[in-house]
mmCIF file of C-alpha atoms and ligand atoms in Angstrom:
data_model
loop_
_atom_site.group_PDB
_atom_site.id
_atom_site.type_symbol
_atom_site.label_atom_id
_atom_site.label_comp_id
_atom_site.label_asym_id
_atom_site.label_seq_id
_atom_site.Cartn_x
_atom_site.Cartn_y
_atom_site.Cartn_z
ATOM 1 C CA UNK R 27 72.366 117.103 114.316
ATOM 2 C CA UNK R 28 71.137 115.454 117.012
ATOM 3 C CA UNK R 29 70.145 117.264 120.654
ATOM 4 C CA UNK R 30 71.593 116.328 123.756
ATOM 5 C CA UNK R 31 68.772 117.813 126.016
ATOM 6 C CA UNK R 32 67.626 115.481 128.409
ATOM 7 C CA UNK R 33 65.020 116.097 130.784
ATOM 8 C CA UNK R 34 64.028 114.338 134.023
ATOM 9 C CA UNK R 35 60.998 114.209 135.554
ATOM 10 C CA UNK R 36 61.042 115.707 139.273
ATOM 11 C CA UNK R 37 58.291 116.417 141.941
ATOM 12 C CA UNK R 38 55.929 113.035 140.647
ATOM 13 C CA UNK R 39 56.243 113.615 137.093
ATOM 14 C CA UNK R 40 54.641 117.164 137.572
ATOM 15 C CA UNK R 41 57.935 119.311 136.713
ATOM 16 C CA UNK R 42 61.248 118.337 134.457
ATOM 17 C CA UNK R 43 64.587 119.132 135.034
ATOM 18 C CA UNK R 44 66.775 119.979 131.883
ATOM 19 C CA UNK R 45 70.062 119.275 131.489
ATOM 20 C CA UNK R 46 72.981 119.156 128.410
ATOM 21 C CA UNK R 47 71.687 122.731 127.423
ATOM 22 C CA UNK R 48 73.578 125.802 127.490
ATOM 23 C CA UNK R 49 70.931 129.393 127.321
ATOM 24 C CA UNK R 50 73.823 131.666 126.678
ATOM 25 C CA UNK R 51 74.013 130.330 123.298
ATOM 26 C CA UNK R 52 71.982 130.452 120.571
ATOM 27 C CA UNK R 53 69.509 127.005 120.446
ATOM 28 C CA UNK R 54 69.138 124.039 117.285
ATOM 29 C CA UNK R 55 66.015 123.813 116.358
ATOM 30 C CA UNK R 56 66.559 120.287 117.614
ATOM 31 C CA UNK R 57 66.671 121.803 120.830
ATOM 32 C CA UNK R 58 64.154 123.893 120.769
ATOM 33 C CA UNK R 59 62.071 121.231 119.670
ATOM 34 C CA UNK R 60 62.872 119.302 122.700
ATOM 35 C CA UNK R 61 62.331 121.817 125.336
ATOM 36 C CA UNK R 62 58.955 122.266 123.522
ATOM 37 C CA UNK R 63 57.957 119.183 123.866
ATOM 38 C CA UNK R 64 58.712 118.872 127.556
ATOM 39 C CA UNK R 65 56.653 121.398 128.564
ATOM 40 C CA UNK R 66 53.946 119.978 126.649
ATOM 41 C CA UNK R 67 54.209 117.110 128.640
ATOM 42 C CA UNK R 68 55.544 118.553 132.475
ATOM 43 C CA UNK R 69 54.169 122.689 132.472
ATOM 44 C CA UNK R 70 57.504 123.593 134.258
ATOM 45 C CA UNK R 71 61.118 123.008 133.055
ATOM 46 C CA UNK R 72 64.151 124.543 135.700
ATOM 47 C CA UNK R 73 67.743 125.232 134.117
ATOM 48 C CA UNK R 74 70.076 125.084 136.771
ATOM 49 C CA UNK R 75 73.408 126.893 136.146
ATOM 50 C CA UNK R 76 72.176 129.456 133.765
ATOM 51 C CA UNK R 77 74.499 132.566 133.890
ATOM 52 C CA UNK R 78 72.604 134.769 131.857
ATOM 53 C CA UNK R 79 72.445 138.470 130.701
ATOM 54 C CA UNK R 80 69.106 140.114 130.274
ATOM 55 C CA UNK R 81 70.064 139.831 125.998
ATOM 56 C CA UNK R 82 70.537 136.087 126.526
ATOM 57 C CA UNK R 83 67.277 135.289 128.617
ATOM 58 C CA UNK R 84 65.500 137.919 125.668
ATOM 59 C CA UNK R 85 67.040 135.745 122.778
ATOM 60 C CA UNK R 86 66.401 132.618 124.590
ATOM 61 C CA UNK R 87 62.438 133.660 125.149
ATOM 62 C CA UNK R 88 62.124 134.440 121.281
ATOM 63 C CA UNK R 89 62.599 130.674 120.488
ATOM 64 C CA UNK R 90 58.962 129.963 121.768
ATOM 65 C CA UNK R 91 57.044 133.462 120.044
ATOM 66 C CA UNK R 92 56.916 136.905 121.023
ATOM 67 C CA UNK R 93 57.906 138.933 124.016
ATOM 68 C CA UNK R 94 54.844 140.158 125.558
ATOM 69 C CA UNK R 95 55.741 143.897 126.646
ATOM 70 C CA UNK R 96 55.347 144.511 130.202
ATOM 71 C CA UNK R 97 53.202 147.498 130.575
ATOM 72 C CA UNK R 98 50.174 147.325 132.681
ATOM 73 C CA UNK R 99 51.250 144.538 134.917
ATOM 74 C CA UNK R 100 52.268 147.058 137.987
ATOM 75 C CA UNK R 101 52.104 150.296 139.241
ATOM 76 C CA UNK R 102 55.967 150.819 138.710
ATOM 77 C CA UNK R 103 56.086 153.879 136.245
ATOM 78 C CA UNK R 104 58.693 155.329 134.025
ATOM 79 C CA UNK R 105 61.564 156.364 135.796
ATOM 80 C CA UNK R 106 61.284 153.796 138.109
ATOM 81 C CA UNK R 107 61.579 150.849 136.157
ATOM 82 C CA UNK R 108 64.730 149.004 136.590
ATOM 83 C CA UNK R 109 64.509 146.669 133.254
ATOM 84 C CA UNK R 110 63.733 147.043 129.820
ATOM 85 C CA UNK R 111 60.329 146.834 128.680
ATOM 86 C CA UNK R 112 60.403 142.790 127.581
ATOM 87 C CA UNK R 113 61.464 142.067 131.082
ATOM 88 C CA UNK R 114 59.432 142.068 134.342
ATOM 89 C CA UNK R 115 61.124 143.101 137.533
ATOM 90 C CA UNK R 116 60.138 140.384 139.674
ATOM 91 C CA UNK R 117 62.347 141.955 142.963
ATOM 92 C CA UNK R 118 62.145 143.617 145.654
ATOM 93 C CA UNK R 119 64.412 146.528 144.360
ATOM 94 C CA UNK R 120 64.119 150.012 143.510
ATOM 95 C CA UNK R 121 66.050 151.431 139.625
ATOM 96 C CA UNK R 122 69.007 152.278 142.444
ATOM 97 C CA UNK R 123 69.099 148.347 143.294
ATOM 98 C CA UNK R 124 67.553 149.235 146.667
ATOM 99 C CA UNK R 125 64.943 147.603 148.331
ATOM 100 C CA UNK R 126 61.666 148.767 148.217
ATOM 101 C CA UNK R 127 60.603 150.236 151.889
ATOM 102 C CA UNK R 128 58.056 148.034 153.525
ATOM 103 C CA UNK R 129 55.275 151.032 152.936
ATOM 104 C CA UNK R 130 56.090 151.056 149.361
ATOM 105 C CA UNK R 131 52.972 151.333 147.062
ATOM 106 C CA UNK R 132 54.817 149.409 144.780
ATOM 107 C CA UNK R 133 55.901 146.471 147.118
ATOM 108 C CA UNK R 134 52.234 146.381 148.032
ATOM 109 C CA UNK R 135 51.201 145.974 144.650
ATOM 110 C CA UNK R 136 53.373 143.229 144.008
ATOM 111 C CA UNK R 137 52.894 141.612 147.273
ATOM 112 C CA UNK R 138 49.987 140.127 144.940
ATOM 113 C CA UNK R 139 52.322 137.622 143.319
ATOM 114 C CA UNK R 140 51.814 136.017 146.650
ATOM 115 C CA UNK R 141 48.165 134.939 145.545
ATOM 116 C CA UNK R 142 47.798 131.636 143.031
ATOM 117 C CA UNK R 143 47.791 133.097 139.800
ATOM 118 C CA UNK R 144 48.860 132.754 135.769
ATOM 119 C CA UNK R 145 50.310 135.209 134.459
ATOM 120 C CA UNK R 146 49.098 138.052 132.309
ATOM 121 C CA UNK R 147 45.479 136.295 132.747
ATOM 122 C CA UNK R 148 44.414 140.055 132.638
ATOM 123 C CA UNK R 149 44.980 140.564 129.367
ATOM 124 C CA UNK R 150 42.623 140.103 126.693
ATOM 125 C CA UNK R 151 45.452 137.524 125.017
ATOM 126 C CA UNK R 152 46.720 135.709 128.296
ATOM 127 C CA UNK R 153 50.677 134.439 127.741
ATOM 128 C CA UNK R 154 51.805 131.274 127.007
ATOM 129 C CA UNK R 155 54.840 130.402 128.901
ATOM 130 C CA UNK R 156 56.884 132.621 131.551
ATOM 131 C CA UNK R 157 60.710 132.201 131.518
ATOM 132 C CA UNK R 158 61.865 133.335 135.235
ATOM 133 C CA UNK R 159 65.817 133.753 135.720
ATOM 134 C CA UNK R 160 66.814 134.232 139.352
ATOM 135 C CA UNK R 161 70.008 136.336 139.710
ATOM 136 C CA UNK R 162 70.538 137.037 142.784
ATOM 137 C CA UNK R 163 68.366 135.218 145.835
ATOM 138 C CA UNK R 164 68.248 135.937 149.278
ATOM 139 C CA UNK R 165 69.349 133.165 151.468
ATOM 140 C CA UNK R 166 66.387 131.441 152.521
ATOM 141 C CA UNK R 167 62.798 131.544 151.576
ATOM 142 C CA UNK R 168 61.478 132.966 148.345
ATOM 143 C CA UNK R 169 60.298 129.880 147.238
ATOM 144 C CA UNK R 170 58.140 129.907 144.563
ATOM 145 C CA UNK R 171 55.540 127.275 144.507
ATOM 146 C CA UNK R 172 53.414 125.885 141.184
ATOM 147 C CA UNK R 173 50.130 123.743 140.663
ATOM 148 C CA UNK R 174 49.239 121.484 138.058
ATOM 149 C CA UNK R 175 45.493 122.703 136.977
ATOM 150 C CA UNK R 176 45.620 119.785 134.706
ATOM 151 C CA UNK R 177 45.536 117.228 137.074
ATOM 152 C CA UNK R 178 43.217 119.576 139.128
ATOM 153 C CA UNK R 179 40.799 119.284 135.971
ATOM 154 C CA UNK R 180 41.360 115.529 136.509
ATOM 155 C CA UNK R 181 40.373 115.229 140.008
ATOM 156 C CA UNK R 182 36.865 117.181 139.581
ATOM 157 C CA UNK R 183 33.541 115.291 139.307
ATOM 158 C CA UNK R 184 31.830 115.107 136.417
ATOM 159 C CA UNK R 185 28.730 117.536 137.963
ATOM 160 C CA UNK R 186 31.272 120.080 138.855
ATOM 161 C CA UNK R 187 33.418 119.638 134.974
ATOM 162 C CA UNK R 188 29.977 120.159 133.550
ATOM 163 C CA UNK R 189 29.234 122.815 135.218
ATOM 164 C CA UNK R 190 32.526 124.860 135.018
ATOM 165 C CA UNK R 191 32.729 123.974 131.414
ATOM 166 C CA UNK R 192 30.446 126.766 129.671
ATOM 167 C CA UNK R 193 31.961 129.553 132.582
ATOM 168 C CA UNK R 194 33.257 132.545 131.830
ATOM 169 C CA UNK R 195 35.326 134.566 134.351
ATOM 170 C CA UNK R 196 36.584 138.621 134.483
ATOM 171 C CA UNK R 197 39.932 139.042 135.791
ATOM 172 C CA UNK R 198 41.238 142.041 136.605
ATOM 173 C CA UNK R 199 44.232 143.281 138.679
ATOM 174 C CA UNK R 200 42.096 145.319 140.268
ATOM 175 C CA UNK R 201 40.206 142.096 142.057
ATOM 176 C CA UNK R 202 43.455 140.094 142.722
ATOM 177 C CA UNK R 203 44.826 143.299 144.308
ATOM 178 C CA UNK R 204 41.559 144.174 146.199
ATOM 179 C CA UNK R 205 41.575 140.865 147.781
ATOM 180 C CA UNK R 206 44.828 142.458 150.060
ATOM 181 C CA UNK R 207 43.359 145.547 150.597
ATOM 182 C CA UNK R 208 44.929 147.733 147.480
ATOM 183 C CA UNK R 209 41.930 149.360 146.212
ATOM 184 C CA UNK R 210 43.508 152.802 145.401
ATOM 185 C CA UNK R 211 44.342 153.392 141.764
ATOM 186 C CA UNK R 212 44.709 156.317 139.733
ATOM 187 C CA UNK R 213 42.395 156.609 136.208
ATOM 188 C CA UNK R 214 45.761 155.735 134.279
ATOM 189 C CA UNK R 215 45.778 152.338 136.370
ATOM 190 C CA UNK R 216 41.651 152.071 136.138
ATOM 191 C CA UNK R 217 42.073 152.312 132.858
ATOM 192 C CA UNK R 218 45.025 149.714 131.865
ATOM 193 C CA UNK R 219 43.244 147.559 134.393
ATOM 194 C CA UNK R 220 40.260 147.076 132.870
ATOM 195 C CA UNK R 221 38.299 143.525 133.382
ATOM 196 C CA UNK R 222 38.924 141.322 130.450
ATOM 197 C CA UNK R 223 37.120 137.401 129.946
ATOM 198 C CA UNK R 224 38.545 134.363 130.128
ATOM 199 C CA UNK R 225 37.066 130.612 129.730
ATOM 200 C CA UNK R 226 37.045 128.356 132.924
ATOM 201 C CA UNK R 227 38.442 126.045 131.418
ATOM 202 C CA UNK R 228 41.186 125.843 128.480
ATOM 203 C CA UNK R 229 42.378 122.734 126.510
ATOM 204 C CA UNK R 230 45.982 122.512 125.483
ATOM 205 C CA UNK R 231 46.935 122.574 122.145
ATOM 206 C CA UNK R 232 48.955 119.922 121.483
ATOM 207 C CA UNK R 233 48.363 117.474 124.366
ATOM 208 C CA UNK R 234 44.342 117.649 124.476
ATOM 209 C CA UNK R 235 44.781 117.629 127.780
ATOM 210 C CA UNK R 236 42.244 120.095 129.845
ATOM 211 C CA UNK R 237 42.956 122.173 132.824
ATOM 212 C CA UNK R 238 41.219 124.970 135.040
ATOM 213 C CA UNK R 239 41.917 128.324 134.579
ATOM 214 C CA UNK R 240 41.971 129.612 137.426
ATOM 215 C CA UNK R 241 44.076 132.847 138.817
ATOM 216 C CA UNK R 242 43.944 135.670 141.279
ATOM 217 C CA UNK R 243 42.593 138.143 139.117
ATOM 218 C CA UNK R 244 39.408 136.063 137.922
ATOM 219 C CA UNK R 245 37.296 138.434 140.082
ATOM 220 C CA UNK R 246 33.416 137.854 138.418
ATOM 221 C CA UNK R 247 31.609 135.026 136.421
ATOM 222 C CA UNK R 248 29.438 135.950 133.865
ATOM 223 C CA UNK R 249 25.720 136.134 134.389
ATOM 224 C CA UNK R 250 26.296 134.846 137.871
ATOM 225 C CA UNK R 251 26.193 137.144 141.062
ATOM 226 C CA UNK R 252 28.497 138.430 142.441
ATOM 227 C CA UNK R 253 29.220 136.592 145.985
ATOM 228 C CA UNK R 254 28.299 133.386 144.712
ATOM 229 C CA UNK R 255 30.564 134.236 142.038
ATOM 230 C CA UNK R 256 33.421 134.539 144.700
ATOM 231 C CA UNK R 257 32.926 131.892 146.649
ATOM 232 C CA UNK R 258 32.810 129.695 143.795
ATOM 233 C CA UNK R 259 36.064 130.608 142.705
ATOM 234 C CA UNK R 260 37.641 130.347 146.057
ATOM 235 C CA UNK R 261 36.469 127.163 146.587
ATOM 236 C CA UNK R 262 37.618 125.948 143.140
ATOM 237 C CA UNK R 263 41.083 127.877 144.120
ATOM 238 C CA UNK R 264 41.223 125.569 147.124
ATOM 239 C CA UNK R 265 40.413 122.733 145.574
ATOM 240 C CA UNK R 266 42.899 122.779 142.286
ATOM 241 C CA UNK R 267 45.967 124.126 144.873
ATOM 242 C CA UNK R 268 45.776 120.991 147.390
ATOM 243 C CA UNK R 269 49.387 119.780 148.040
ATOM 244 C CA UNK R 270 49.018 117.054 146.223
ATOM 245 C CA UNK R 271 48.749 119.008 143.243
ATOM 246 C CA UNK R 272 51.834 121.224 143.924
ATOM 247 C CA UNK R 273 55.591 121.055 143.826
ATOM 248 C CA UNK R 274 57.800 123.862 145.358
ATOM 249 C CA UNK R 275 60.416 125.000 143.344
ATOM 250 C CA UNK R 276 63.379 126.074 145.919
ATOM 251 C CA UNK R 277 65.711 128.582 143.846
ATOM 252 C CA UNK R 278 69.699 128.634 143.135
ATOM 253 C CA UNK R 279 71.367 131.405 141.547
ATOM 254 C CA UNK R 280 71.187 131.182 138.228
ATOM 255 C CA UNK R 281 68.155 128.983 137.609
ATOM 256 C CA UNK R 282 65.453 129.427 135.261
ATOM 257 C CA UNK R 283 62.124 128.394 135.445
ATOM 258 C CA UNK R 284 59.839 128.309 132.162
ATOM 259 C CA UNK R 285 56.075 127.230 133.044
ATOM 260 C CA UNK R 286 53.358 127.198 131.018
ATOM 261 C CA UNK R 287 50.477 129.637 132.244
ATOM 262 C CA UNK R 288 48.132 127.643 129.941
ATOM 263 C CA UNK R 289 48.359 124.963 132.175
ATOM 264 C CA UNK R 290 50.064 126.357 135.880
ATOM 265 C CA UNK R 291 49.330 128.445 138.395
ATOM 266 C CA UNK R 292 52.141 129.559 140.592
ATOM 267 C CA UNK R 293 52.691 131.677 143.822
ATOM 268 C CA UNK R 294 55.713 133.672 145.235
ATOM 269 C CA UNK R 295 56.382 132.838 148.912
ATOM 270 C CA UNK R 296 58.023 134.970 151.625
ATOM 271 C CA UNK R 297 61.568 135.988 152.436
ATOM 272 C CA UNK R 298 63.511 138.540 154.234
ATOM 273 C CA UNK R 299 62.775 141.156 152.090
ATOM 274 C CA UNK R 300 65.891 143.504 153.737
ATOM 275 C CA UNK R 301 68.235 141.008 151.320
ATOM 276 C CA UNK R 302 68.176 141.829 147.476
ATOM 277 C CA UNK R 303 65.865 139.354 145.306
ATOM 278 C CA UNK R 304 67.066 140.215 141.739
ATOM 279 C CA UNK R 305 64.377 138.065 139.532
ATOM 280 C CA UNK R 306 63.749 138.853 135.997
ATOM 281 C CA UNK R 307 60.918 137.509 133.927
ATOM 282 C CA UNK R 308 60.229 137.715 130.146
ATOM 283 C CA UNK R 309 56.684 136.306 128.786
ATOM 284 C CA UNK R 310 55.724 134.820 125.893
ATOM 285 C CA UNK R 311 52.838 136.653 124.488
ATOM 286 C CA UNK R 312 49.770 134.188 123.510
ATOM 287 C CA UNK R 313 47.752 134.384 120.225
ATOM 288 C CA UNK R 314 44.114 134.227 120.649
ATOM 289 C CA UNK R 315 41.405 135.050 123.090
ATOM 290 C CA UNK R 316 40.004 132.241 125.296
ATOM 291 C CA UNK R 317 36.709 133.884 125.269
ATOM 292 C CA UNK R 318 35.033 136.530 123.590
ATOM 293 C CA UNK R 319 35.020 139.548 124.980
ATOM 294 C CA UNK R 320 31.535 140.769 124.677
ATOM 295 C CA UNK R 321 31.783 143.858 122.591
ATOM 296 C CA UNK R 322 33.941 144.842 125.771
ATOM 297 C CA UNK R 323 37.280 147.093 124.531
ATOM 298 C CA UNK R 324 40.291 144.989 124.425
ATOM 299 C CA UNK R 325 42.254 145.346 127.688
ATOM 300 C CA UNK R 326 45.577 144.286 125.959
ATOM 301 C CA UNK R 327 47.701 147.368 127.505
ATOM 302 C CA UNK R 328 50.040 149.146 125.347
ATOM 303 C CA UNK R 329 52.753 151.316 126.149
ATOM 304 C CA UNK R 330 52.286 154.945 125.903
HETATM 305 C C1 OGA J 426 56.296 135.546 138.221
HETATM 306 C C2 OGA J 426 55.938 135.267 139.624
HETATM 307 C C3 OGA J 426 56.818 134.375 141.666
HETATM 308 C C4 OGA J 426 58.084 134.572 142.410
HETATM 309 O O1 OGA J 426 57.489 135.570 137.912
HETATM 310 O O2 OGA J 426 55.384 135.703 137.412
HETATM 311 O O3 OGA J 426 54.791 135.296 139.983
HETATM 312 O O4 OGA J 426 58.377 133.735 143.279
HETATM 313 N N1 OGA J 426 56.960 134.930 140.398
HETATM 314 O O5 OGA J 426 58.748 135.574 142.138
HETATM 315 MN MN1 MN J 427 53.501 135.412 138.158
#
């Protein structure tokens, strides 16, 4: 059988837009094939018109590898969690479906999705693609933007490609979230938040094509000190996010967005956060290292 999925380049080529594909149902391999093979090629697909239950977004995820399990990505705990453990609550509501209060220590923390980042590049084997299914949006704002650290690799001169090739960076929730002024964690969270290492700079798999890996987290470089360290990533941060690298994704009900953190970075962007943002993420869990970690203890956190 042949697939109908078509896909149409938006935003310069950077992003596609899918159409002929319905996620409620189970995908050809044909299909699959197809949506593979345009994120190779544009690092962020959107779905419009994708009614979907939590099963359907799970079964739809497990088409590109495992669901990386959520745990250690916030300081929501337990009782509190709204979702099941493949999904990441990416709102700005309570387990009653209540938004957070503005002093929440758990809004604060996630008030860090607000800084240029890829996801999960905190763990010791960083994902591979996010799948992001918007359910219910508030009425403006809440944008979420996305930058193409391939053609940032692209646009660097060949002293500073040299240079950043042979880096390696720590990244840590603790540094993205110290950069707002969250620097109070308990041992537990010390503990899952440990700094892991990550190359610089990664090459994808199938395309050859090279990109920076950059993110919020990346905190330290290797053998380097520590304010230069900083500054150097800032600046790189600056560089690889210039508009002209970026396209703004502005959300529907019942989109999805699949990116490839491989290849992405991505930022939420204000709203009023008094109406409900019901946004639910699952993540598909990468396979290897991008650096070694230095006889360090794996910071891949388990649940327990
Ligand atoms: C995410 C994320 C940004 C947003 O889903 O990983 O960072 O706009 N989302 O919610
Ligand atoms: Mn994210």
């Amino acid at each position: 059988m042949t697939t109908s999925v078509s896909i149409h380049p938006v935003d310069h080529g950077f992003a596609g837009e899918v159409s002929n594909v319905d996620l409620t149902q189970p995908l050809t391999p044909e299909e699959v094939a197809a949506i593979e093979a345009g994120m190779d090629r544009h690092a962020v697909l959107v779905f419009r018109d994708q009614n979907i239950t939590d099963e359907q977004q799970i079964s739809f995820s497990l088409h590109f590898g495992e669901i990386e399990d959520s745990a250690g990505g916030n300081v929501t705990r337990g009782s509190q969690e709204r979702l099941d453990y493949r999904l990441n609550d990416l709102s700005n509501l309570d387990a009653d479906h209540n938004p957070l209060a503005r002093d929440d220590r758990r809004r604060h923390f996630n008030l860090g999705n607000h800084l240029w980042h890829s996801d999960s590049s905190y763990r010791a084997i960083p994902a591979t693609y996010s799948l992001l299914s918007a359910r219910l949006i508030p009425a403006e704002g809440s944008n979420t933007e996305f930058a193409d650290m391939r053609a940032a690799w692209d646009a660097l001169d060949n002293a500073t490609r040299t240079e950043v090739e042979e880096l390696i960076c720590e990244h840590s929730l603790i540094y993205s979230r110290g950069l707002l002024g969250f620097s109070e964690f308990t041992d537990d969270e010390l503990a899952l938040m440990k700094p892991v290492r990550q190359s610089l700079v990664r090459t994808h798999p199938v395309s050859g094509r090279r990109s920076l890996y950059l993110s919020s987290p990346a905190g330290t470089i290797v053998g380097r000190p520590l304010a230069e360290a900083r500054l150097f990533l800032m600046d790189l941060t600056e560089f690889a996010t210039q508009r002209r690298f970026v396209c703004v994704h502005q959300w529907r009900q019942h989109d999805l967005v699949m990116w490839d953190n491989r290849q992405t970075m991505h930022r939420a962007r204000p709203y009023d956060e008094i109406q409900v943002r019901d946004m639910r993420r699952t993540t598909i869990a990468g396979e290897a290292q991008t650096a070694d970690q230095g006889g360090k203890l794996e910071g891949t956190a388990k649940r327990g």
